Short mmCIF file of C-alpha atoms and ligand atoms in Angstrom, two decimals:
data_model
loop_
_atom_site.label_atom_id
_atom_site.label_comp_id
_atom_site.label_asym_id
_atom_site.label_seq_id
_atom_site.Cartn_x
_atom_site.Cartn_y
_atom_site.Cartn_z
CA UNK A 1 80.75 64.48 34.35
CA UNK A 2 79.36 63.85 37.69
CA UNK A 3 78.64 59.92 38.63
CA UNK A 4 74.64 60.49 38.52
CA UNK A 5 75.49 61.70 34.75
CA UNK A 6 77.77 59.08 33.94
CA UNK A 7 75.42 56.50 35.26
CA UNK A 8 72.19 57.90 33.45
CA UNK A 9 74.64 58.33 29.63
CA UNK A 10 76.36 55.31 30.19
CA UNK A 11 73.93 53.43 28.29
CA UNK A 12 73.93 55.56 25.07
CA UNK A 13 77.17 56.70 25.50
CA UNK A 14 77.99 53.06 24.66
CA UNK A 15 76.11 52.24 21.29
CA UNK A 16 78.86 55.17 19.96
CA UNK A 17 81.75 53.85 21.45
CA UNK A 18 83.14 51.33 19.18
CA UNK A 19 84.60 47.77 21.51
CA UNK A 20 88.25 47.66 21.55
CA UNK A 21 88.53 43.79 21.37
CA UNK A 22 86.87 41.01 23.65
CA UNK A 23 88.67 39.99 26.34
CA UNK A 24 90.90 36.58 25.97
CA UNK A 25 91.87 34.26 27.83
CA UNK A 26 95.46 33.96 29.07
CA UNK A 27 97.59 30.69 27.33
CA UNK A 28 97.69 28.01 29.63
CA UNK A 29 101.12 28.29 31.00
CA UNK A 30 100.46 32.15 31.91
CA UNK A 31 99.02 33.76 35.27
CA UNK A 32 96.13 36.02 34.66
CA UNK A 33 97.31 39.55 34.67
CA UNK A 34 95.82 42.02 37.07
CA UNK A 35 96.15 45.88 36.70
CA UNK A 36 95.74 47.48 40.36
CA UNK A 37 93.42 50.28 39.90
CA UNK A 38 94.23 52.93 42.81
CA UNK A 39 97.14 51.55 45.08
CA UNK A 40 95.65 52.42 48.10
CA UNK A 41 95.20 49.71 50.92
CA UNK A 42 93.25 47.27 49.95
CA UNK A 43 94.83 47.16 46.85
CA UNK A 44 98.39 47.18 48.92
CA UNK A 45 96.69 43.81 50.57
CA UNK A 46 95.44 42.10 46.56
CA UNK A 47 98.98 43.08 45.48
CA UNK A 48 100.65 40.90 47.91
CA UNK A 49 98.17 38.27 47.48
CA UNK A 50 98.92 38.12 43.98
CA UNK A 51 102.90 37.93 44.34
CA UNK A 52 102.47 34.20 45.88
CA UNK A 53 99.90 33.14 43.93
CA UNK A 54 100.64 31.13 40.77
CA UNK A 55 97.63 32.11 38.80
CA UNK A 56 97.09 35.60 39.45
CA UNK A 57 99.76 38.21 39.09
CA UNK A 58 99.88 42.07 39.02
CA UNK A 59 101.15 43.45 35.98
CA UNK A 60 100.18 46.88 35.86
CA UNK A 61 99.56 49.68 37.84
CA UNK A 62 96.73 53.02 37.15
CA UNK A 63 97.44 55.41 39.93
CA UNK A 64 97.15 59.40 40.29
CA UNK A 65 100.73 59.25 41.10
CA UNK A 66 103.02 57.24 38.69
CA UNK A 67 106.21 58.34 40.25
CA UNK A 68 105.76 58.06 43.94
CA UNK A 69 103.52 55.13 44.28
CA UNK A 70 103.71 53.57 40.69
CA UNK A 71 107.53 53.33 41.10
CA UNK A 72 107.35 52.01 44.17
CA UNK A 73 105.29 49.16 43.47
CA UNK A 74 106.61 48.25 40.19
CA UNK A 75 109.95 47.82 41.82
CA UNK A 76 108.44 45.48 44.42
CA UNK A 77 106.18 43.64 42.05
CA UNK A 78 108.91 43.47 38.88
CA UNK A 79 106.71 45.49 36.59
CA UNK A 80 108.06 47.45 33.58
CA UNK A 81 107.71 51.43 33.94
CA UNK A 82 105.63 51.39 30.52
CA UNK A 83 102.98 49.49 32.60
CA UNK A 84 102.14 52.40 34.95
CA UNK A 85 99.29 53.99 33.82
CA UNK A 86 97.55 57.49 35.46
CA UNK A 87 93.54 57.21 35.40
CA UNK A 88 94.21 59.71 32.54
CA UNK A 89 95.83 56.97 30.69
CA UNK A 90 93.22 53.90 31.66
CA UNK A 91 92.12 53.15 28.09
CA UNK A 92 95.98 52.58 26.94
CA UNK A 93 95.64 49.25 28.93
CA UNK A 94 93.73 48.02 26.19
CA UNK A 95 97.13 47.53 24.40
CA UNK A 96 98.51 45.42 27.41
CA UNK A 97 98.34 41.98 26.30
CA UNK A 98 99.55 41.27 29.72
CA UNK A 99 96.42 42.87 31.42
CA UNK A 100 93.48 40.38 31.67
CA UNK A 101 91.52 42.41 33.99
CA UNK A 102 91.71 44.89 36.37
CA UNK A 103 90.95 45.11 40.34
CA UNK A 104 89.41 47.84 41.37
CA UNK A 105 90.28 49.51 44.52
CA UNK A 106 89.39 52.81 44.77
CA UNK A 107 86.84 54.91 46.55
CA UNK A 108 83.00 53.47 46.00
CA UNK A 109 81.94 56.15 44.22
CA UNK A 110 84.47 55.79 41.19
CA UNK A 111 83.51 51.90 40.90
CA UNK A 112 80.67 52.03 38.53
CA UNK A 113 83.00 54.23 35.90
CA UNK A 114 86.25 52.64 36.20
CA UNK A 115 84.37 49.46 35.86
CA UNK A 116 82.17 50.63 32.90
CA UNK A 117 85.53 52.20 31.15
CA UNK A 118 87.69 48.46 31.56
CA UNK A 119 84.64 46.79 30.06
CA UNK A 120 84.79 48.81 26.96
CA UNK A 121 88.29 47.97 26.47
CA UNK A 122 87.78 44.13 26.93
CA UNK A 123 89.23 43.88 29.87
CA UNK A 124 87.54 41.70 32.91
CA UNK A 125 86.91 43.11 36.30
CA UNK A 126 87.31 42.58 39.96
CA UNK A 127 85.72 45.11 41.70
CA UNK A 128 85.74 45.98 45.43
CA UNK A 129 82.85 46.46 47.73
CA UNK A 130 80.76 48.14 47.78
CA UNK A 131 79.88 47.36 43.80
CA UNK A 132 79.07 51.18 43.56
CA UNK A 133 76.81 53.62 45.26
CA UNK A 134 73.18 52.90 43.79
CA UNK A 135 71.15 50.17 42.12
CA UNK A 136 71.12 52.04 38.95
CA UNK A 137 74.50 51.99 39.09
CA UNK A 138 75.39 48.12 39.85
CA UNK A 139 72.76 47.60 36.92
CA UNK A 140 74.45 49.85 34.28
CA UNK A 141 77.95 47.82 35.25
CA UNK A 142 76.16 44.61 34.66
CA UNK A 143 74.67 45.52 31.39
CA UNK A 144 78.07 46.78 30.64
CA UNK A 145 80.00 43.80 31.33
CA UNK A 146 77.49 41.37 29.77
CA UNK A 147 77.61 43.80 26.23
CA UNK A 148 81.50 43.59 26.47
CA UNK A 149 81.24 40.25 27.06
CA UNK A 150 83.95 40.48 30.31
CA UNK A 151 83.61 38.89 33.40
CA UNK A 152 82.43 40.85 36.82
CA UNK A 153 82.89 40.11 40.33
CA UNK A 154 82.75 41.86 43.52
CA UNK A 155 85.15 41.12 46.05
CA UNK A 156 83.39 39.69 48.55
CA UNK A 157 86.72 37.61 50.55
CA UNK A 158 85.10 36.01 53.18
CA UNK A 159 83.23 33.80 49.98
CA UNK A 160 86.50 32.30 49.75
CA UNK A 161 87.53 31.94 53.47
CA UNK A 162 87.53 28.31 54.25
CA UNK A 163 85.89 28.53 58.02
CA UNK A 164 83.36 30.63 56.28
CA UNK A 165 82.90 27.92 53.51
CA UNK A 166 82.61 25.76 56.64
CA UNK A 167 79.98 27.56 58.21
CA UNK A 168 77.92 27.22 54.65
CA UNK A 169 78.48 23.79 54.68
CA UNK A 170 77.22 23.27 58.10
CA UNK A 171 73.83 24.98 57.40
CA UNK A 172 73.26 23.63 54.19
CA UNK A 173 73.69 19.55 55.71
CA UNK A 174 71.01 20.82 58.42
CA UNK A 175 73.66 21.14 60.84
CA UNK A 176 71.77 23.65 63.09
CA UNK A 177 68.22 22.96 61.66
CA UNK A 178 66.44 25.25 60.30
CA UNK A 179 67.49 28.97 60.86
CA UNK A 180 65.55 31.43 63.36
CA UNK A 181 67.04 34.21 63.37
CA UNK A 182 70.52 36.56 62.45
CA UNK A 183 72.74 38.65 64.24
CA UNK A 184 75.17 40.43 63.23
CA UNK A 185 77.27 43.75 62.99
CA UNK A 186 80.81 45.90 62.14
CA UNK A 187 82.28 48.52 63.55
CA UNK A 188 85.44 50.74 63.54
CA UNK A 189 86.50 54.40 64.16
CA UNK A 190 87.08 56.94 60.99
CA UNK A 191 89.26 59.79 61.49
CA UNK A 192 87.79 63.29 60.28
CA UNK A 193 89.11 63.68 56.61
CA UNK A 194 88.78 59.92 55.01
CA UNK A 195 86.81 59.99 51.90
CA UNK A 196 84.79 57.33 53.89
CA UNK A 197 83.25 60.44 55.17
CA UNK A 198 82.65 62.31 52.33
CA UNK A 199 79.02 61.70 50.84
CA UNK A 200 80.26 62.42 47.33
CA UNK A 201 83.15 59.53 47.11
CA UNK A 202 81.43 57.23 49.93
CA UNK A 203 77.95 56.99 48.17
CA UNK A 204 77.19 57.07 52.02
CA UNK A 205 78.12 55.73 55.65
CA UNK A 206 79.05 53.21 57.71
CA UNK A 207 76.29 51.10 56.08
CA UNK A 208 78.06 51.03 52.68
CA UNK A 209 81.45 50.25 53.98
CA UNK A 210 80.61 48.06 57.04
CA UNK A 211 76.86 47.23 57.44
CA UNK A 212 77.35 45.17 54.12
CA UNK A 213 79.33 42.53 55.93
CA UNK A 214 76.75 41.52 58.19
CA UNK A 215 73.84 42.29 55.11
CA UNK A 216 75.92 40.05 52.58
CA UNK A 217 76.42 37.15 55.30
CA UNK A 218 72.95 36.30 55.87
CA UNK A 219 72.03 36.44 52.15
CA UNK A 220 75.06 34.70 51.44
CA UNK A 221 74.24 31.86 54.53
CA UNK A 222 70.68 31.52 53.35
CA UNK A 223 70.45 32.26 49.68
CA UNK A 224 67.17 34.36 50.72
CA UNK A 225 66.75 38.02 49.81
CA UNK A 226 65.38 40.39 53.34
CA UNK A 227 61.88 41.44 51.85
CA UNK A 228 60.89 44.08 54.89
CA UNK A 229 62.87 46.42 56.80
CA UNK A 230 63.38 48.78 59.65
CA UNK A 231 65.99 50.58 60.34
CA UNK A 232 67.18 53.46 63.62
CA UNK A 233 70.19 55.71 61.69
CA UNK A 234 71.83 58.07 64.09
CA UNK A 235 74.99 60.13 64.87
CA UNK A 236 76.04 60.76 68.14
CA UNK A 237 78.99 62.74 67.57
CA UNK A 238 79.10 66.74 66.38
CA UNK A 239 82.39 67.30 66.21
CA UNK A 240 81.52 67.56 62.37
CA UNK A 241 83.11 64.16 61.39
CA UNK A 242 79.62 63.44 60.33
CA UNK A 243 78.63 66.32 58.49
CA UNK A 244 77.83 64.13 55.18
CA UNK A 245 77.21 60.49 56.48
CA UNK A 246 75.82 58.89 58.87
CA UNK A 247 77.65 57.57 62.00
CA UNK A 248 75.78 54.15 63.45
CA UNK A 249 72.74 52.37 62.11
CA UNK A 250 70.89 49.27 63.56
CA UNK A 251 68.21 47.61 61.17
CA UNK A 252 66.21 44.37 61.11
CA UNK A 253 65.08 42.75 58.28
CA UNK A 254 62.30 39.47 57.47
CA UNK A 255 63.77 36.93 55.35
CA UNK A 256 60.63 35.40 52.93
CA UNK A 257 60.83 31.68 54.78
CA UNK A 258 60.53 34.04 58.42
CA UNK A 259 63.83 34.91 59.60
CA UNK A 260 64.89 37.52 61.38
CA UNK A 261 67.96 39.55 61.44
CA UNK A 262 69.36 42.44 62.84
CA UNK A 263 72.33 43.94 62.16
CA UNK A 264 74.52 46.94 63.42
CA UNK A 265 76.97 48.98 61.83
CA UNK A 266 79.22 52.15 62.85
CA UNK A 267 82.13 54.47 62.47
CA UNK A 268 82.13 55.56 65.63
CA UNK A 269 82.87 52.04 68.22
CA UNK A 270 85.43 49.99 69.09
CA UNK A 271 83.78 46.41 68.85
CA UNK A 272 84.28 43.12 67.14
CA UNK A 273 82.94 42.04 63.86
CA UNK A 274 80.53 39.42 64.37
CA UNK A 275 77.58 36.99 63.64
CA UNK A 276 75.27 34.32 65.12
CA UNK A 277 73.11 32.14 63.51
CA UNK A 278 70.80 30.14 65.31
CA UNK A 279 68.78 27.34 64.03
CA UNK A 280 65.88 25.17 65.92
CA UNK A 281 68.56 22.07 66.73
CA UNK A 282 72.11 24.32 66.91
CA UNK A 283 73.34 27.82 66.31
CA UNK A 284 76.66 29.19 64.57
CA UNK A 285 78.62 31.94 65.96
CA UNK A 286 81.94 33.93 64.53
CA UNK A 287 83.89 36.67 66.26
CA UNK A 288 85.78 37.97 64.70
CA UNK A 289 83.75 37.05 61.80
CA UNK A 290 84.89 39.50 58.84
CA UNK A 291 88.74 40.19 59.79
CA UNK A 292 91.22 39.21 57.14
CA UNK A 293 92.30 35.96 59.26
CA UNK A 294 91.92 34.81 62.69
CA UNK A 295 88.32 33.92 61.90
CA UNK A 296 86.83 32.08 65.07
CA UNK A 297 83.71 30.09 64.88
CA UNK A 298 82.06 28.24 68.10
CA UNK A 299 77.99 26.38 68.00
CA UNK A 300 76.95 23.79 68.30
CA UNK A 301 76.22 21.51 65.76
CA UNK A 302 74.30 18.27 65.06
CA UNK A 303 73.96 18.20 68.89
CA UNK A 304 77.54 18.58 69.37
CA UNK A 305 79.93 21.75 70.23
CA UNK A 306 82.46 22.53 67.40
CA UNK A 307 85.16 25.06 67.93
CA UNK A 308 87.08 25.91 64.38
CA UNK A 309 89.69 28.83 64.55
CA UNK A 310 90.88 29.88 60.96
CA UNK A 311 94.80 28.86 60.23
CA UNK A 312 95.09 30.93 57.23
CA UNK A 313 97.26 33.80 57.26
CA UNK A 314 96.54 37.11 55.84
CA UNK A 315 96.01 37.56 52.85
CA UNK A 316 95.42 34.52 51.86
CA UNK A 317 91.63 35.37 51.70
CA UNK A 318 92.85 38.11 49.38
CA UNK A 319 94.83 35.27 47.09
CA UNK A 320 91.92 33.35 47.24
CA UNK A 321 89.65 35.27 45.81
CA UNK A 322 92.04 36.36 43.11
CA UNK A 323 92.90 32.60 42.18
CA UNK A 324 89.24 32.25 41.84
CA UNK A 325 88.50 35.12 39.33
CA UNK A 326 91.69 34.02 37.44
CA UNK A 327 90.05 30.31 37.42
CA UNK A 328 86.84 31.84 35.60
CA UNK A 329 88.47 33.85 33.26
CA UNK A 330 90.26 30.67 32.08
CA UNK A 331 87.63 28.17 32.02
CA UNK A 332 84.86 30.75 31.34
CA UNK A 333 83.22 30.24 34.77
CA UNK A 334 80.44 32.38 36.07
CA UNK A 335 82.23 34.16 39.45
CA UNK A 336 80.71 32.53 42.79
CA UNK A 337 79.70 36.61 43.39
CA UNK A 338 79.35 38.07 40.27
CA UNK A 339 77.80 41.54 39.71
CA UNK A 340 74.81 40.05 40.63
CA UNK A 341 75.49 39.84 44.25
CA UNK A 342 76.46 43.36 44.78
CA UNK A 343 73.23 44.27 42.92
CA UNK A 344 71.40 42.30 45.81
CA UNK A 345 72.95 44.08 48.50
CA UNK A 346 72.76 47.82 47.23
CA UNK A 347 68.76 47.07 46.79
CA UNK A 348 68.94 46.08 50.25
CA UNK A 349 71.43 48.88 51.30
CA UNK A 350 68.55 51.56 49.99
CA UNK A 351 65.97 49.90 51.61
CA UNK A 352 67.71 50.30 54.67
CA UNK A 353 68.43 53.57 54.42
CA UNK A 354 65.00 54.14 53.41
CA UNK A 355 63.61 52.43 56.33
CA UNK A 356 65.70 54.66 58.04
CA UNK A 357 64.76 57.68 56.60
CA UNK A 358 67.31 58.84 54.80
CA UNK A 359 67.12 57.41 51.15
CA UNK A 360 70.75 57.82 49.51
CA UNK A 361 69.49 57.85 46.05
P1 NAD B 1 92.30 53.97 50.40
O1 NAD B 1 91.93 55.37 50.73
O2 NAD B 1 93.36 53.32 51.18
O3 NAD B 1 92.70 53.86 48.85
C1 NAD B 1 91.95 54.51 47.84
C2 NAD B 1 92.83 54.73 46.63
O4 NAD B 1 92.07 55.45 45.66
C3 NAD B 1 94.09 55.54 46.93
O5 NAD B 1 95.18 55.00 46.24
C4 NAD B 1 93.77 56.91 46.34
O6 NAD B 1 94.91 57.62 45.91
C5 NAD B 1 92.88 56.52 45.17
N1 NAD B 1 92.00 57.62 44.73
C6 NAD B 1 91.80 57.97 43.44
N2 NAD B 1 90.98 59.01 43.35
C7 NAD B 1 90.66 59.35 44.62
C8 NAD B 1 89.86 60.39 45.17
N3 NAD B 1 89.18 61.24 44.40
N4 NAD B 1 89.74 60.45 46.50
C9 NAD B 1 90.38 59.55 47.30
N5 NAD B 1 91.16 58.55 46.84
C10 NAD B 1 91.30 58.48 45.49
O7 NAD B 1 90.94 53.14 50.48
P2 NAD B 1 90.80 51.57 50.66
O8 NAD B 1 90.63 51.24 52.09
O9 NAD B 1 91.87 50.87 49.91
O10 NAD B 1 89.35 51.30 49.98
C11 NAD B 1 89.22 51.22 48.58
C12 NAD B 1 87.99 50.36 48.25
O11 NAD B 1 88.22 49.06 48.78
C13 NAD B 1 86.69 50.85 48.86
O12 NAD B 1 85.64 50.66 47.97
C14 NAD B 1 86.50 49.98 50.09
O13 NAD B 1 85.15 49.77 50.43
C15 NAD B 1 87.15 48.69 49.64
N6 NAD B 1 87.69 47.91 50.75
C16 NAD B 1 87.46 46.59 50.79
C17 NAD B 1 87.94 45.84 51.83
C18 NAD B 1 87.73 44.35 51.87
O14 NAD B 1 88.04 43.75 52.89
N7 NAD B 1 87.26 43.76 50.79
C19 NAD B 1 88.67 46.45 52.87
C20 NAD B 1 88.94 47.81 52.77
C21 NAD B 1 88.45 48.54 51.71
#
């Protein structure tokens, strides 16, 4: 079944699919358990996290290849062979009672049913962004999630970074005034070949993967949701790296109390991630902004200039934002960027590309 499919049967597919069991708790002594779903990079990164954290802790693995990378991992992370799962076997971690939840890290396009299939076994989920590749399809893993009665949240790190917490802080005590306008963009280089490329597993370009850094920061910074947009999408390179998405786009949008922002995005530049926020008494500025550490911000702020350079180490972002899921599932919190949020940003993401002309829906 093809993601479009699954999105559209999801729904119906679910009044016939009898719950395994609401998900629990851990007991109070015990770290929630994580399953890594795809042990790619990022996951690489949330593994580590988890080894030094005391609330959050990996203890199982779903990977297409259990004896190569599975092994591997379970020897570094002390997890038992029967807790290495293929994607085949996904459902069997409903009979983990170590497995809380599961963190998501696999190409954007598989989000929505890896998501969809953990909440029907009662297990929670961390998901990575992007949530998944349309609104239809961050809506169906809400509805999901709320039916199962699991918790969702996207992994949005920087939520959890303290200079960024900082930087919230500062705008919401009137630090710089009131906000003008937003700039802000991410950029890297993707070799031919990455699925990041590929249309069918990336939902779509550089916008999905990158432009939702700068697009999540100035919702996140204001709490206001971009009501108009326009967007330039272009590709400047035909060596046929770009055959399915798009190389570079540059959008503005109008926030609803008048704010401006414009953003960039590419997969074709060396620059740094970065941001600046100016206000009518002060202005904020980070770069790098969206790195794992080494987060700089300068402004200046209630009339004076502030200079804060981030002392965390990677990944403590990472351990962060694990300790913080693990925190709701025991107390029964509702995540600081639940489903919700990614929901915001992929209606935002297709308006952008709509704006742009080239709807990905
Ligand atoms: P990656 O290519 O390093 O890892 C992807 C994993 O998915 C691999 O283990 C791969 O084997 C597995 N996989 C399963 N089916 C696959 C298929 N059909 N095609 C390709 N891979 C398949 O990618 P990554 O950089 O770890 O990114 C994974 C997710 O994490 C993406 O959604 C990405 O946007 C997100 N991400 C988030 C951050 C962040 O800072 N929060 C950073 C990087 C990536």
């Amino acid at each position: 079944m093809d993601r479009r499919q699954f999105t559209k049967t999801s729904a119906l597919a679910l009044a016939a699919t009898p719950l395994r069991s609401f998900a629990q708790a851990p007991g109070p002594q015990k770290p929630v358990g994580f399953a890594a779903v795809g042990l790619g990079s990022i996951s690489d990164i949330f593994m580590r996290a988890c080894a030094n954290s005391q609330t959050a802790k990996i203890t199982a693995l779903v990977t297409g290849h259990p004896a190569e990378k599975g092994s591997k991992y379970a020897a570094m992370y002390g997890i038992p062979q029967t807790s290495i799962y293929t994607y085949e076997q996904y459902e069997r971690l409903a009979d983990n009672k170590d497995v809380d939840a599961v963190y998501i890290g696999l190409p954007n396009s598989m989000h929505c049913e890896y998501t969809v299939r953990a909440a029907r076994i009662g297990k929670h989920v961390l998901c990575e962004k992007p949530m998944a590749v349309s609104s239809a399809e961050c809506r169906t893993m809400i509805q999901e999630c709320r039916t199962a009665n699991v918790k969702l949240m996207i992994a949005y790190r920087v939520h959890y970074d303290p200079t960024w917490q900082q930087a919230m802080q500062i705008i919401d005590s009137g630090g710089i005034g009131d906000i003008q306008s937003f700039q802000g963009g991410f950029f890297n280089q993707q070799r031919a070949g990455t699925w990041r490329l590929s249309r069918k597993l990336g939902g779509g370009g550089s916008v999905l993967d990158l432009g939702i850094y700068p697009l999540n920061a100035i919702r996140h910074l204001t709490r206001e949701e971009p009501t108009s947009f326009t967007a330039v999408v272009s590709t400047r390179d035909f060596s046929g790296r770009f055959a399915e998405v798009e190389q570079s786009v540059e959008w503005t949008m109008k926030l609803p109390s008048g704010i401006i922002a414009s953003c960039g995005c590419s997969y074709g530049q060396i620059a740094p991630g970065f941001l600046t926020i100016n206000g009518d008494k002060g202005y904020l500025q980070m770069q790098p902004a969206f790195l794992y550490d080494g987060v700089h911000m300068v402004g200046r702020v209630n009339g004076q200039p502030i200079d804060v350079l981030g002392t965390g180490k990677s990944p403590f972002q990472f351990a962060l934002e694990a300790e913080h899921f693990a925190d709701c599932i025991r107390q029964n919190k509702r995540p600081e960027s639940p489903g919700e949020e990614g929901l915001k940003d992929m209606l935002a993401i297709e308006a952008i590309y709509k704006a742009g002309g080239t709807p990905i829906a």
